[in-house]
Tab-separated table of N, CA, C and O in Angstrom:
chain	number	residue	atom	x	y	z
H	1	UNK	N	0.845	-1.159	0.000
H	1	UNK	CA	0.000	0.000	0.000
H	1	UNK	C	0.898	1.231	0.000
H	1	UNK	O	1.838	1.315	0.784
H	2	UNK	N	0.620	2.191	-0.869
H	2	UNK	CA	1.377	3.437	-0.932
H	2	UNK	C	0.397	4.595	-0.798
H	2	UNK	O	-0.633	4.613	-1.466
H	3	UNK	N	0.732	5.563	0.060
H	3	UNK	CA	-0.121	6.726	0.284
H	3	UNK	C	0.673	7.999	0.053
H	3	UNK	O	1.806	8.125	0.520
H	4	UNK	N	0.070	8.937	-0.655
H	4	UNK	CA	0.728	10.221	-0.890
H	4	UNK	C	0.525	11.208	0.240
H	4	UNK	O	1.193	12.229	0.316
H	5	UNK	N	-0.402	10.920	1.129
H	5	UNK	CA	-0.698	11.826	2.237
H	5	UNK	C	-0.655	11.113	3.566
H	5	UNK	O	-0.178	9.981	3.677
H	6	UNK	N	-1.176	11.788	4.598
H	6	UNK	CA	-1.241	11.205	5.940
H	6	UNK	C	-2.128	9.966	5.886
H	6	UNK	O	-3.191	9.975	5.284
H	7	UNK	N	-1.686	8.892	6.527
H	7	UNK	CA	-2.396	7.620	6.471
H	7	UNK	C	-2.787	7.184	7.875
H	7	UNK	O	-1.952	7.171	8.781
H	8	UNK	N	-4.068	6.832	8.061
H	8	UNK	CA	-4.557	6.291	9.325
H	8	UNK	C	-5.089	4.894	9.057
H	8	UNK	O	-5.966	4.702	8.223
H	9	UNK	N	-4.540	3.911	9.749
H	9	UNK	CA	-4.981	2.528	9.626
H	9	UNK	C	-5.860	2.239	10.838
H	9	UNK	O	-5.407	2.318	11.974
H	10	UNK	N	-7.114	1.928	10.584
H	10	UNK	CA	-8.126	1.810	11.631
H	10	UNK	C	-7.909	0.606	12.550
H	10	UNK	O	-7.180	-0.326	12.212
H	11	UNK	N	-8.603	0.628	13.701
H	11	UNK	CA	-8.522	-0.430	14.709
H	11	UNK	C	-8.791	-1.805	14.124
H	11	UNK	O	-9.680	-1.963	13.286
H	12	UNK	N	-7.994	-2.774	14.548
H	12	UNK	CA	-8.169	-4.186	14.227
H	12	UNK	C	-8.065	-4.522	12.735
H	12	UNK	O	-8.371	-5.631	12.324
H	13	UNK	N	-7.614	-3.578	11.928
H	13	UNK	CA	-7.422	-3.839	10.505
H	13	UNK	C	-6.115	-4.603	10.303
H	13	UNK	O	-5.111	-4.306	10.949
H	14	UNK	N	-6.114	-5.601	9.425
H	14	UNK	CA	-4.916	-6.369	9.109
H	14	UNK	C	-4.547	-6.090	7.655
H	14	UNK	O	-5.369	-6.276	6.762
H	15	UNK	N	-3.319	-5.637	7.435
H	15	UNK	CA	-2.834	-5.370	6.083
H	15	UNK	C	-1.825	-6.450	5.722
H	15	UNK	O	-0.801	-6.603	6.382
H	16	UNK	N	-2.111	-7.209	4.677
H	16	UNK	CA	-1.243	-8.282	4.203
H	16	UNK	C	-0.239	-7.694	3.229
H	16	UNK	O	-0.466	-7.694	2.024
H	17	UNK	N	0.846	-7.158	3.726
H	17	UNK	CA	1.858	-6.551	2.881
H	17	UNK	C	2.484	-5.362	3.577
H	17	UNK	O	2.272	-5.123	4.763
H	18	UNK	N	3.236	-4.578	2.827
H	18	UNK	CA	3.946	-3.419	3.383
H	18	UNK	C	3.167	-2.135	3.155
H	18	UNK	O	2.311	-2.056	2.281
H	19	UNK	N	3.502	-1.114	3.964
H	19	UNK	CA	2.849	0.191	3.891
H	19	UNK	C	3.917	1.256	3.732
H	19	UNK	O	4.929	1.248	4.444
H	20	UNK	N	3.685	2.197	2.803
H	20	UNK	CA	4.598	3.320	2.557
H	20	UNK	C	3.778	4.592	2.470
H	20	UNK	O	2.777	4.636	1.757
H	21	UNK	N	4.188	5.633	3.215
H	21	UNK	CA	3.498	6.916	3.164
H	21	UNK	C	4.494	8.038	2.929
H	21	UNK	O	5.581	8.035	3.502
H	22	UNK	N	4.103	9.008	2.105
H	22	UNK	CA	4.939	10.178	1.865
H	22	UNK	C	4.763	11.215	2.969
H	22	UNK	O	5.429	12.246	2.961
H	23	UNK	N	3.877	10.954	3.912
H	23	UNK	CA	3.693	11.816	5.096
H	23	UNK	C	3.720	10.913	6.324
H	23	UNK	O	4.516	10.002	6.403
H	24	UNK	N	2.828	11.119	7.283
H	24	UNK	CA	2.834	10.338	8.522
H	24	UNK	C	1.918	9.122	8.418
H	24	UNK	O	1.045	9.043	7.561
H	25	UNK	N	2.139	8.171	9.341
H	25	UNK	CA	1.298	6.975	9.445
H	25	UNK	C	0.860	6.826	10.889
H	25	UNK	O	1.669	6.958	11.811
H	26	UNK	N	-0.421	6.536	11.072
H	26	UNK	CA	-0.977	6.279	12.408
H	26	UNK	C	-1.609	4.887	12.371
H	26	UNK	O	-2.587	4.677	11.667
H	27	UNK	N	-1.042	3.963	13.130
H	27	UNK	CA	-1.558	2.601	13.221
H	27	UNK	C	-2.378	2.502	14.499
H	27	UNK	O	-1.835	2.598	15.598
H	28	UNK	N	-3.692	2.314	14.357
H	28	UNK	CA	-4.600	2.307	15.506
H	28	UNK	C	-4.476	1.020	16.322
H	28	UNK	O	-3.846	0.052	15.900
H	29	UNK	N	-5.157	0.995	17.483
H	29	UNK	CA	-5.086	-0.141	18.410
H	29	UNK	C	-5.423	-1.452	17.725
H	29	UNK	O	-6.364	-1.528	16.939
H	30	UNK	N	-4.655	-2.480	18.036
H	30	UNK	CA	-4.856	-3.857	17.591
H	30	UNK	C	-4.741	-4.034	16.074
H	30	UNK	O	-5.054	-5.094	15.553
H	31	UNK	N	-4.299	-3.033	15.345
H	31	UNK	CA	-4.088	-3.165	13.898
H	31	UNK	C	-2.774	-3.908	13.651
H	31	UNK	O	-1.861	-3.871	14.482
H	32	UNK	N	-2.684	-4.585	12.498
H	32	UNK	CA	-1.504	-5.384	12.178
H	32	UNK	C	-1.061	-5.091	10.749
H	32	UNK	O	-1.885	-5.073	9.829
H	33	UNK	N	0.234	-4.872	10.568
H	33	UNK	CA	0.839	-4.791	9.245
H	33	UNK	C	1.734	-6.017	9.115
H	33	UNK	O	2.664	-6.194	9.907
H	34	UNK	N	1.462	-6.864	8.135
H	34	UNK	CA	2.208	-8.122	7.980
H	34	UNK	C	3.536	-7.938	7.258
H	34	UNK	O	4.317	-8.879	7.159
H	35	UNK	N	3.822	-6.743	6.762
H	35	UNK	CA	5.083	-6.454	6.086
H	35	UNK	C	5.831	-5.336	6.788
H	35	UNK	O	5.776	-5.200	8.015
H	36	UNK	N	6.493	-4.492	5.998
H	36	UNK	CA	7.274	-3.369	6.512
H	36	UNK	C	6.431	-2.104	6.562
H	36	UNK	O	5.421	-1.982	5.868
H	37	UNK	N	6.889	-1.131	7.364
H	37	UNK	CA	6.221	0.162	7.484
H	37	UNK	C	7.251	1.265	7.277
H	37	UNK	O	8.228	1.343	8.034
H	38	UNK	N	7.052	2.101	6.250
H	38	UNK	CA	7.959	3.203	5.935
H	38	UNK	C	7.166	4.499	5.847
H	38	UNK	O	6.071	4.511	5.278
H	39	UNK	N	7.721	5.602	6.385
H	39	UNK	CA	7.053	6.903	6.316
H	39	UNK	C	8.080	8.020	6.208
H	39	UNK	O	9.135	7.965	6.847
H	40	UNK	N	7.749	9.030	5.397
H	40	UNK	CA	8.591	10.217	5.319
H	40	UNK	C	8.356	11.131	6.516
H	40	UNK	O	9.198	11.945	6.858
H	41	UNK	N	7.193	10.996	7.168
H	41	UNK	CA	6.869	11.765	8.367
H	41	UNK	C	6.961	10.884	9.594
H	41	UNK	O	7.644	9.864	9.610
H	42	UNK	N	6.235	11.267	10.634
H	42	UNK	CA	6.232	10.521	11.891
H	42	UNK	C	5.397	9.251	11.781
H	42	UNK	O	4.460	9.173	10.979
H	43	UNK	N	5.716	8.282	12.639
H	43	UNK	CA	4.940	7.047	12.755
H	43	UNK	C	4.408	6.962	14.174
H	43	UNK	O	5.163	7.091	15.136
H	44	UNK	N	3.094	6.742	14.292
H	44	UNK	CA	2.432	6.589	15.581
H	44	UNK	C	1.848	5.186	15.653
H	44	UNK	O	1.000	4.827	14.834
H	45	UNK	N	2.308	4.384	16.613
H	45	UNK	CA	1.808	3.024	16.794
H	45	UNK	C	1.022	2.982	18.096
H	45	UNK	O	1.594	3.096	19.180
H	46	UNK	N	-0.308	2.836	17.986
H	46	UNK	CA	-1.161	2.814	19.166
H	46	UNK	C	-1.018	1.507	19.936
H	46	UNK	O	-0.449	0.532	19.446
H	47	UNK	N	-1.595	1.459	21.108
H	47	UNK	CA	-1.501	0.308	22.015
H	47	UNK	C	-1.819	-0.999	21.310
H	47	UNK	O	-2.793	-1.090	20.561
H	48	UNK	N	-0.980	-1.990	21.577
H	48	UNK	CA	-1.195	-3.362	21.133
H	48	UNK	C	-1.243	-3.526	19.620
H	48	UNK	O	-1.780	-4.514	19.125
H	49	UNK	N	-0.686	-2.591	18.872
H	49	UNK	CA	-0.580	-2.756	17.416
H	49	UNK	C	0.692	-3.543	17.103
H	49	UNK	O	1.589	-3.666	17.933
H	50	UNK	N	0.752	-4.096	15.872
H	50	UNK	CA	1.855	-4.976	15.496
H	50	UNK	C	2.325	-4.678	14.083
H	50	UNK	O	1.506	-4.502	13.186
H	51	UNK	N	3.643	-4.638	13.906
H	51	UNK	CA	4.256	-4.589	12.576
H	51	UNK	C	5.206	-5.785	12.516
H	51	UNK	O	6.144	-5.870	13.296
H	52	UNK	N	4.960	-6.708	11.592
H	52	UNK	CA	5.753	-7.931	11.552
H	52	UNK	C	7.090	-7.766	10.833
H	52	UNK	O	7.937	-8.642	10.900
H	53	UNK	N	7.296	-6.641	10.149
H	53	UNK	CA	8.551	-6.389	9.448
H	53	UNK	C	9.320	-5.237	10.072
H	53	UNK	O	9.240	-4.988	11.278
H	54	UNK	N	10.050	-4.504	9.238
H	54	UNK	CA	10.847	-3.356	9.673
H	54	UNK	C	9.986	-2.101	9.757
H	54	UNK	O	8.977	-1.979	9.062
H	55	UNK	N	10.432	-1.142	10.590
H	55	UNK	CA	9.775	0.159	10.703
H	55	UNK	C	10.837	1.225	10.475
H	55	UNK	O	11.860	1.248	11.164
H	56	UNK	N	10.591	2.125	9.494
H	56	UNK	CA	11.536	3.194	9.183
H	56	UNK	C	10.799	4.511	9.028
H	56	UNK	O	9.785	4.582	8.327
H	57	UNK	N	11.323	5.567	9.664
H	57	UNK	CA	10.715	6.896	9.575
H	57	UNK	C	11.782	7.951	9.336
H	57	UNK	O	12.836	7.934	9.976
H	58	UNK	N	11.487	8.882	8.447
H	58	UNK	CA	12.337	10.061	8.268
H	58	UNK	C	12.126	11.040	9.425
H	58	UNK	O	12.912	11.949	9.620
H	59	UNK	N	11.058	10.848	10.199
H	59	UNK	CA	10.752	11.687	11.357
H	59	UNK	C	10.951	10.911	12.642
H	59	UNK	O	11.983	10.284	12.858
H	60	UNK	N	9.929	10.938	13.495
H	60	UNK	CA	9.957	10.281	14.801
H	60	UNK	C	9.076	9.042	14.786
H	60	UNK	O	8.151	8.927	13.973
H	61	UNK	N	9.327	8.139	15.741
H	61	UNK	CA	8.487	6.967	15.932
H	61	UNK	C	8.004	6.969	17.378
H	61	UNK	O	8.808	7.071	18.304
H	62	UNK	N	6.677	6.872	17.555
H	62	UNK	CA	6.070	6.846	18.877
H	62	UNK	C	5.327	5.529	19.050
H	62	UNK	O	4.449	5.203	18.255
H	63	UNK	N	5.688	4.748	20.078
H	63	UNK	CA	5.067	3.446	20.336
H	63	UNK	C	4.383	3.488	21.699
H	63	UNK	O	5.040	3.673	22.716
H	64	UNK	N	3.058	3.257	21.712
H	64	UNK	CA	2.334	3.160	22.967
H	64	UNK	C	2.545	1.774	23.558
H	64	UNK	O	3.166	0.912	22.934
H	65	UNK	N	1.998	1.520	24.735
H	65	UNK	CA	2.246	0.262	25.454
H	65	UNK	C	1.782	-0.945	24.633
H	65	UNK	O	0.808	-0.886	23.903
H	66	UNK	N	2.556	-2.024	24.756
H	66	UNK	CA	2.169	-3.277	24.146
H	66	UNK	C	2.429	-3.422	22.654
H	66	UNK	O	2.001	-4.390	22.053
H	67	UNK	N	3.137	-2.491	22.045
H	67	UNK	CA	3.447	-2.580	20.615
H	67	UNK	C	4.471	-3.696	20.384
H	67	UNK	O	5.419	-3.845	21.153
H	68	UNK	N	4.285	-4.464	19.319
H	68	UNK	CA	5.226	-5.511	18.945
H	68	UNK	C	5.710	-5.228	17.525
H	68	UNK	O	4.911	-4.990	16.625
H	69	UNK	N	7.040	-5.256	17.351
H	69	UNK	CA	7.643	-5.056	16.034
H	69	UNK	C	8.516	-6.264	15.736
H	69	UNK	O	9.406	-6.608	16.512
H	70	UNK	N	8.252	-6.898	14.597
H	70	UNK	CA	8.982	-8.098	14.209
H	70	UNK	C	8.275	-9.344	14.670
H	70	UNK	O	7.130	-9.314	15.133
H	71	UNK	N	8.975	-10.482	14.525
H	71	UNK	CA	8.417	-11.754	14.973
H	71	UNK	C	9.554	-12.695	15.338
H	71	UNK	O	10.679	-12.542	14.860
H	72	UNK	N	9.246	-13.647	16.161
H	72	UNK	CA	10.251	-14.588	16.647
H	72	UNK	C	10.924	-15.315	15.485
H	72	UNK	O	10.270	-15.727	14.526
H	73	UNK	N	12.252	-15.413	15.578
H	73	UNK	CA	13.014	-16.116	14.558
H	73	UNK	C	13.456	-15.260	13.384
H	73	UNK	O	14.175	-15.734	12.514
H	74	UNK	N	13.046	-13.994	13.338
H	74	UNK	CA	13.449	-13.081	12.271
H	74	UNK	C	13.898	-11.764	12.900
H	74	UNK	O	13.274	-11.280	13.830
H	75	UNK	N	14.941	-11.183	12.361
H	75	UNK	CA	15.453	-9.921	12.881
H	75	UNK	C	14.805	-8.767	12.122
H	75	UNK	O	14.829	-8.728	10.894
H	76	UNK	N	14.209	-7.837	12.857
H	76	UNK	CA	13.608	-6.636	12.279
H	76	UNK	C	14.314	-5.409	12.840
H	76	UNK	O	14.924	-5.472	13.900
H	77	UNK	N	14.192	-4.301	12.153
H	77	UNK	CA	14.824	-3.062	12.590
H	77	UNK	C	13.788	-1.971	12.776
H	77	UNK	O	12.802	-1.899	12.041
H	78	UNK	N	14.030	-1.124	13.775
H	78	UNK	CA	13.250	0.091	13.989
H	78	UNK	C	14.242	1.234	13.848
H	78	UNK	O	15.161	1.365	14.659
H	79	UNK	N	14.066	2.057	12.801
H	79	UNK	CA	15.033	3.112	12.497
H	79	UNK	C	14.294	4.428	12.292
H	79	UNK	O	13.308	4.487	11.546
H	80	UNK	N	14.790	5.500	12.945
H	80	UNK	CA	14.201	6.832	12.798
H	80	UNK	C	15.307	7.860	12.642
H	80	UNK	O	16.355	7.756	13.281
H	81	UNK	N	15.058	8.843	11.799
H	81	UNK	CA	15.999	9.959	11.696
H	81	UNK	C	15.821	10.895	12.884
H	81	UNK	O	16.729	11.615	13.255
H	82	UNK	N	14.649	10.868	13.492
H	82	UNK	CA	14.361	11.670	14.680
H	82	UNK	C	14.421	10.803	15.926
H	82	UNK	O	15.243	9.907	16.041
H	83	UNK	N	13.488	11.049	16.847
H	83	UNK	CA	13.436	10.314	18.107
H	83	UNK	C	12.626	9.033	17.987
H	83	UNK	O	11.745	8.925	17.133
H	84	UNK	N	12.909	8.105	18.888
H	84	UNK	CA	12.068	6.930	19.081
H	84	UNK	C	11.609	6.955	20.533
H	84	UNK	O	12.433	7.001	21.444
H	85	UNK	N	10.300	6.943	20.738
H	85	UNK	CA	9.728	6.961	22.079
H	85	UNK	C	8.914	5.688	22.254
H	85	UNK	O	8.022	5.411	21.451
H	86	UNK	N	9.235	4.914	23.303
H	86	UNK	CA	8.525	3.664	23.558
H	86	UNK	C	7.981	3.651	24.973
H	86	UNK	O	8.712	3.894	25.919
H	87	UNK	N	6.695	3.334	25.084
H	87	UNK	CA	6.095	3.152	26.396
H	87	UNK	C	6.420	1.752	26.896
H	87	UNK	O	7.062	0.963	26.204
H	88	UNK	N	5.939	1.410	28.073
H	88	UNK	CA	6.240	0.113	28.681
H	88	UNK	C	5.608	-1.033	27.885
H	88	UNK	O	4.658	-0.844	27.149
H	89	UNK	N	6.177	-2.199	28.065
H	89	UNK	CA	5.687	-3.440	27.478
H	89	UNK	C	5.760	-3.490	25.960
H	89	UNK	O	5.049	-4.268	25.332
H	90	UNK	N	6.613	-2.688	25.335
H	90	UNK	CA	6.852	-2.791	23.892
H	90	UNK	C	7.930	-3.851	23.664
H	90	UNK	O	8.796	-4.058	24.513
H	91	UNK	N	7.874	-4.517	22.511
H	91	UNK	CA	8.852	-5.564	22.228
H	91	UNK	C	9.290	-5.470	20.776
H	91	UNK	O	8.452	-5.375	19.880
H	92	UNK	N	10.610	-5.490	20.570
H	92	UNK	CA	11.186	-5.455	19.227
H	92	UNK	C	12.059	-6.692	19.048
H	92	UNK	O	12.979	-6.918	19.829
H	93	UNK	N	11.775	-7.467	18.015
H	93	UNK	CA	12.598	-8.627	17.661
H	93	UNK	C	13.703	-8.143	16.728
H	93	UNK	O	13.623	-8.323	15.513
H	94	UNK	N	14.694	-7.468	17.260
H	94	UNK	CA	15.771	-6.989	16.404
H	94	UNK	C	16.447	-5.751	16.940
H	94	UNK	O	16.687	-5.630	18.136
H	95	UNK	N	16.704	-4.805	16.047
H	95	UNK	CA	17.530	-3.630	16.341
H	95	UNK	C	16.715	-2.352	16.385
H	95	UNK	O	15.724	-2.201	15.681
H	96	UNK	N	17.207	-1.393	17.203
H	96	UNK	CA	16.616	-0.065	17.278
H	96	UNK	C	17.744	0.939	17.066
H	96	UNK	O	18.789	0.853	17.704
H	97	UNK	N	17.528	1.908	16.161
H	97	UNK	CA	18.550	2.913	15.880
H	97	UNK	C	17.881	4.233	15.514
H	97	UNK	O	16.860	4.249	14.826
H	98	UNK	N	18.464	5.337	16.001
H	98	UNK	CA	17.975	6.655	15.613
H	98	UNK	C	19.104	7.670	15.716
H	98	UNK	O	20.176	7.369	16.234
H	99	UNK	N	18.841	8.871	15.192
H	99	UNK	CA	19.891	9.891	15.140
H	99	UNK	C	19.833	10.914	16.268
H	99	UNK	O	20.829	11.530	16.573
H	100	UNK	N	18.678	11.117	16.892
H	100	UNK	CA	18.565	12.214	17.860
H	100	UNK	C	18.183	11.783	19.268
H	100	UNK	O	17.747	12.590	20.058
H	101	UNK	N	18.331	10.521	19.607
H	101	UNK	CA	18.024	10.086	20.957
H	101	UNK	C	16.657	9.459	21.043
H	101	UNK	O	15.861	9.509	20.121
H	102	UNK	N	16.396	8.859	22.173
H	102	UNK	CA	15.113	8.183	22.366
H	102	UNK	C	14.742	8.174	23.823
H	102	UNK	O	15.473	8.644	24.684
H	103	UNK	N	13.568	7.608	24.101
H	103	UNK	CA	13.065	7.576	25.449
H	103	UNK	C	12.290	6.276	25.634
H	103	UNK	O	11.437	5.932	24.815
H	104	UNK	N	12.620	5.539	26.677
H	104	UNK	CA	11.838	4.375	27.065
H	104	UNK	C	11.225	4.714	28.411
H	104	UNK	O	11.942	5.030	29.357
H	105	UNK	N	9.899	4.700	28.467
H	105	UNK	CA	9.238	5.068	29.693
H	105	UNK	C	9.410	3.976	30.735
H	105	UNK	O	9.180	2.805	30.450
H	106	UNK	N	9.813	4.357	31.951
H	106	UNK	CA	10.056	3.368	33.008
H	106	UNK	C	8.738	2.777	33.527
H	106	UNK	O	7.667	3.325	33.305
H	107	UNK	N	8.869	1.679	34.248
H	107	UNK	CA	7.703	1.054	34.894
H	107	UNK	C	7.096	2.033	35.883
H	107	UNK	O	7.797	2.774	36.576
H	108	UNK	N	5.770	2.024	35.971
H	108	UNK	CA	5.085	2.851	36.961
H	108	UNK	C	5.173	2.162	38.318
H	108	UNK	O	5.119	0.953	38.410
H	109	UNK	N	5.337	2.956	39.376
H	109	UNK	CA	5.442	2.387	40.721
H	109	UNK	C	4.226	2.692	41.532
H	109	UNK	O	3.492	3.530	41.317
């Protein structure tokens, strides 16, 4: 799937393949992308969403709690030219890299 503008993938939607946007991408709760996710803008991954491939952004990547990137037995990458922000209980099967720093939110006490 290729989008020339801002792309919002609705709740519980499953996309069989990769997604590319020339602007930002917002993956809603419980949505799944079975391929890679690329965006020229920011990427927003809502709670409990899943990307089974790589995630790349020319901007920032924001992951709410429970996001899963990749799958067991395969190495995936999360790469951003900006920041990567991850809430608790996120899991990446692979590598995380960015140019301007990141933030992992600590456990609540």
